[in-house]
Amino acid sequence: MGIGTSIFLIAVGAILTFALDANIGGVSLDVVGWILMAAGVLGLIMTALVWGRRREVVTRTEPVEYRQVEQRRDVAPPL
């Protein structure tokens, strides 16, 4: 779940919880709103943890091997 989806869930949950006052078929929209907001916050935290891991820098401690390239000078250039 991305940041945008998490923010969308939080917004929809807040609308259902605080802006509407209705019950549909015995289901309270307040409870559905709180559940959506909790899912959005959880998704936001999980996304932040995943993005935080991507920013870690990996360093190598082993030395880099270098090859010496020799240039031959005894060959005449092409005509």
Coordinates of N, CA and C in Angstrom, one line a residue:
M1 N 0.9 -1.2 0.0 CA 0.0 0.0 0.0 C 0.9 1.2 0.0
G2 N 0.6 2.2 -0.8 CA 1.4 3.4 -0.9 C 0.9 4.5 0.0
I3 N 1.7 5.6 -0.1 CA 1.3 6.8 0.7 C 0.0 7.3 0.3
G4 N -0.2 7.4 -1.0 CA -1.5 7.9 -1.5 C -2.7 7.1 -1.1
T5 N -2.6 5.8 -1.2 CA -3.7 5.0 -0.7 C -4.0 5.1 0.8
S6 N -2.9 5.2 1.5 CA -3.0 5.3 3.0 C -3.8 6.6 3.3
I7 N -3.4 7.7 2.7 CA -4.0 9.0 3.0 C -5.5 9.0 2.5
F8 N -5.7 8.3 1.4 CA -7.1 8.2 0.9 C -8.0 7.4 1.9
L9 N -7.4 6.3 2.5 CA -8.2 5.6 3.5 C -8.5 6.4 4.7
I10 N -7.5 7.2 5.1 CA -7.6 8.0 6.3 C -8.7 9.1 6.1
A11 N -8.7 9.6 4.9 CA -9.7 10.7 4.5 C -11.1 10.1 4.4
V12 N -11.3 9.0 3.8 CA -12.6 8.4 3.7 C -13.1 7.9 5.1
G13 N -12.2 7.4 5.9 CA -12.6 7.0 7.2 C -13.0 8.2 8.1
A14 N -12.3 9.3 7.9 CA -12.7 10.5 8.7 C -14.0 11.0 8.2
I15 N -14.3 11.0 6.9 CA -15.6 11.4 6.4 C -16.7 10.6 7.0
L16 N -16.5 9.2 6.9 CA -17.5 8.4 7.4 C -17.7 8.5 8.9
T17 N -16.7 8.8 9.7 CA -16.8 8.9 11.1 C -17.4 10.2 11.6
F18 N -16.8 11.3 11.0 CA -17.2 12.6 11.6 C -18.2 13.4 10.8
A19 N -18.4 13.1 9.5 CA -19.3 13.9 8.7 C -20.7 13.2 8.5
L20 N -20.8 11.9 8.5 CA -22.0 11.3 8.3 C -22.6 10.7 9.6
D21 N -23.9 10.7 9.7 CA -24.6 10.2 10.9 C -25.7 9.3 10.4
A22 N -25.3 8.0 10.0 CA -26.3 7.1 9.5 C -25.9 5.7 9.8
N23 N -26.9 4.8 9.8 CA -26.7 3.4 10.0 C -27.3 2.7 8.7
I24 N -26.6 1.8 8.1 CA -27.0 1.1 6.9 C -27.1 -0.4 7.3
G25 N -28.3 -0.9 7.3 CA -28.5 -2.3 7.5 C -27.9 -2.8 8.8
G26 N -28.0 -2.0 9.9 CA -27.4 -2.4 11.2 C -25.9 -2.2 11.3
V27 N -25.3 -1.7 10.3 CA -23.8 -1.4 10.3 C -23.6 0.1 10.6
S28 N -22.9 0.3 11.6 CA -22.6 1.7 12.0 C -21.4 2.2 11.1
L29 N -21.7 3.3 10.4 CA -20.6 3.9 9.6 C -19.5 4.5 10.4
D30 N -19.8 4.8 11.7 CA -18.7 5.3 12.5 C -17.6 4.2 12.7
V31 N -18.1 3.0 12.9 CA -17.1 1.9 13.1 C -16.4 1.6 11.9
V32 N -17.1 1.6 10.7 CA -16.4 1.4 9.4 C -15.3 2.5 9.2
G33 N -15.7 3.8 9.6 CA -14.8 4.9 9.4 C -13.5 4.7 10.3
W34 N -13.7 4.3 11.5 CA -12.6 4.1 12.4 C -11.7 3.0 11.9
I35 N -12.3 1.9 11.4 CA -11.5 0.8 10.8 C -10.7 1.3 9.6
L36 N -11.3 2.1 8.7 CA -10.6 2.6 7.6 C -9.4 3.5 8.0
M37 N -9.7 4.4 9.0 CA -8.6 5.2 9.4 C -7.5 4.4 10.0
A38 N -7.8 3.4 10.8 CA -6.7 2.6 11.4 C -5.9 1.8 10.3
A39 N -6.6 1.4 9.3 CA -5.9 0.7 8.2 C -5.0 1.7 7.4
G40 N -5.5 2.9 7.2 CA -4.7 3.9 6.6 C -3.5 4.3 7.4
V41 N -3.6 4.5 8.7 CA -2.4 4.8 9.5 C -1.5 3.6 9.5
L42 N -2.0 2.4 9.6 CA -1.1 1.2 9.6 C -0.3 1.1 8.3
G43 N -1.1 1.4 7.2 CA -0.4 1.4 5.9 C 0.6 2.5 5.7
L44 N 0.4 3.6 6.3 CA 1.3 4.7 6.2 C 2.6 4.4 7.0
I45 N 2.4 3.8 8.2 CA 3.6 3.3 9.0 C 4.4 2.3 8.2
M46 N 3.7 1.3 7.7 CA 4.4 0.2 6.9 C 5.1 0.8 5.7
T47 N 4.5 1.7 5.0 CA 5.2 2.3 3.9 C 6.4 3.1 4.3
A48 N 6.3 3.8 5.4 CA 7.5 4.6 5.9 C 8.6 3.6 6.2
L49 N 8.3 2.5 6.8 CA 9.3 1.5 7.2 C 10.0 0.9 5.9
V50 N 9.2 0.6 4.9 CA 9.8 0.1 3.7 C 10.6 1.1 3.0
W51 N 10.2 2.3 2.9 CA 10.9 3.4 2.2 C 12.2 3.7 3.0
G52 N 12.1 3.6 4.3 CA 13.3 3.8 5.1 C 14.4 2.8 4.9
R53 N 14.0 1.6 4.6 CA 15.0 0.6 4.4 C 15.7 0.8 3.0
R54 N 15.0 1.3 2.1 CA 15.6 1.6 0.7 C 16.7 2.6 0.8
R55 N 16.6 3.5 1.7 CA 17.6 4.6 1.8 C 18.9 4.2 2.5
E56 N 19.0 3.0 3.0 CA 20.3 2.5 3.6 C 21.4 2.5 2.6
V57 N 22.6 2.9 3.0 CA 23.7 2.8 2.2 C 24.5 1.6 2.5
V58 N 24.9 0.9 1.4 CA 25.7 -0.4 1.6 C 27.1 0.0 1.2
T59 N 28.0 -0.3 2.0 CA 29.4 0.0 1.7 C 30.2 -1.3 1.7
R60 N 31.2 -1.4 0.8 CA 32.0 -2.6 0.7 C 33.3 -2.4 1.4
T61 N 33.7 -3.3 2.2 CA 35.0 -3.2 2.9 C 36.1 -3.9 2.2
E62 N 35.8 -4.7 1.1 CA 36.9 -5.4 0.4 C 37.6 -4.4 -0.6
P63 N 38.8 -4.6 -0.8 CA 39.5 -3.7 -1.7 C 39.2 -4.0 -3.1
V64 N 39.2 -3.0 -3.9 CA 38.9 -3.1 -5.4 C 40.2 -3.5 -6.1
E65 N 40.0 -4.5 -7.0 CA 41.2 -4.9 -7.8 C 41.4 -4.0 -9.0
Y66 N 42.6 -3.7 -9.3 CA 42.9 -2.9 -10.4 C 43.8 -3.8 -11.4
R67 N 43.5 -3.6 -12.7 CA 44.3 -4.3 -13.7 C 45.2 -3.2 -14.4
Q68 N 46.4 -3.5 -14.6 CA 47.2 -2.6 -15.4 C 47.1 -3.0 -16.8
V69 N 46.9 -2.0 -17.7 CA 46.8 -2.2 -19.1 C 48.0 -1.7 -19.7
E70 N 48.7 -2.5 -20.5 CA 49.9 -2.1 -21.2 C 49.6 -1.8 -22.6
Q71 N 50.2 -0.8 -23.1 CA 50.0 -0.4 -24.5 C 51.3 -0.7 -25.3
R72 N 51.1 -1.4 -26.4 CA 52.3 -1.7 -27.2 C 52.7 -0.6 -28.1
R73 N 53.9 -0.3 -28.1 CA 54.4 0.8 -28.9 C 55.3 0.4 -30.1
D74 N 55.5 -0.9 -30.2 CA 56.4 -1.4 -31.3 C 55.6 -1.7 -32.6
V75 N 54.4 -1.5 -32.6 CA 53.6 -1.7 -33.8 C 53.4 -0.4 -34.5
A76 N 53.6 -0.3 -35.8 CA 53.5 0.9 -36.6 C 52.0 1.2 -36.8
P77 N 51.6 2.5 -36.7 CA 50.2 2.9 -36.9 C 49.7 2.5 -38.3
P78 N 48.4 2.3 -38.5 CA 47.9 2.0 -39.8 C 48.0 3.1 -40.7
L79 N 48.1 2.8 -42.0 CA 48.2 3.9 -43.1 C 46.9 4.3 -43.6

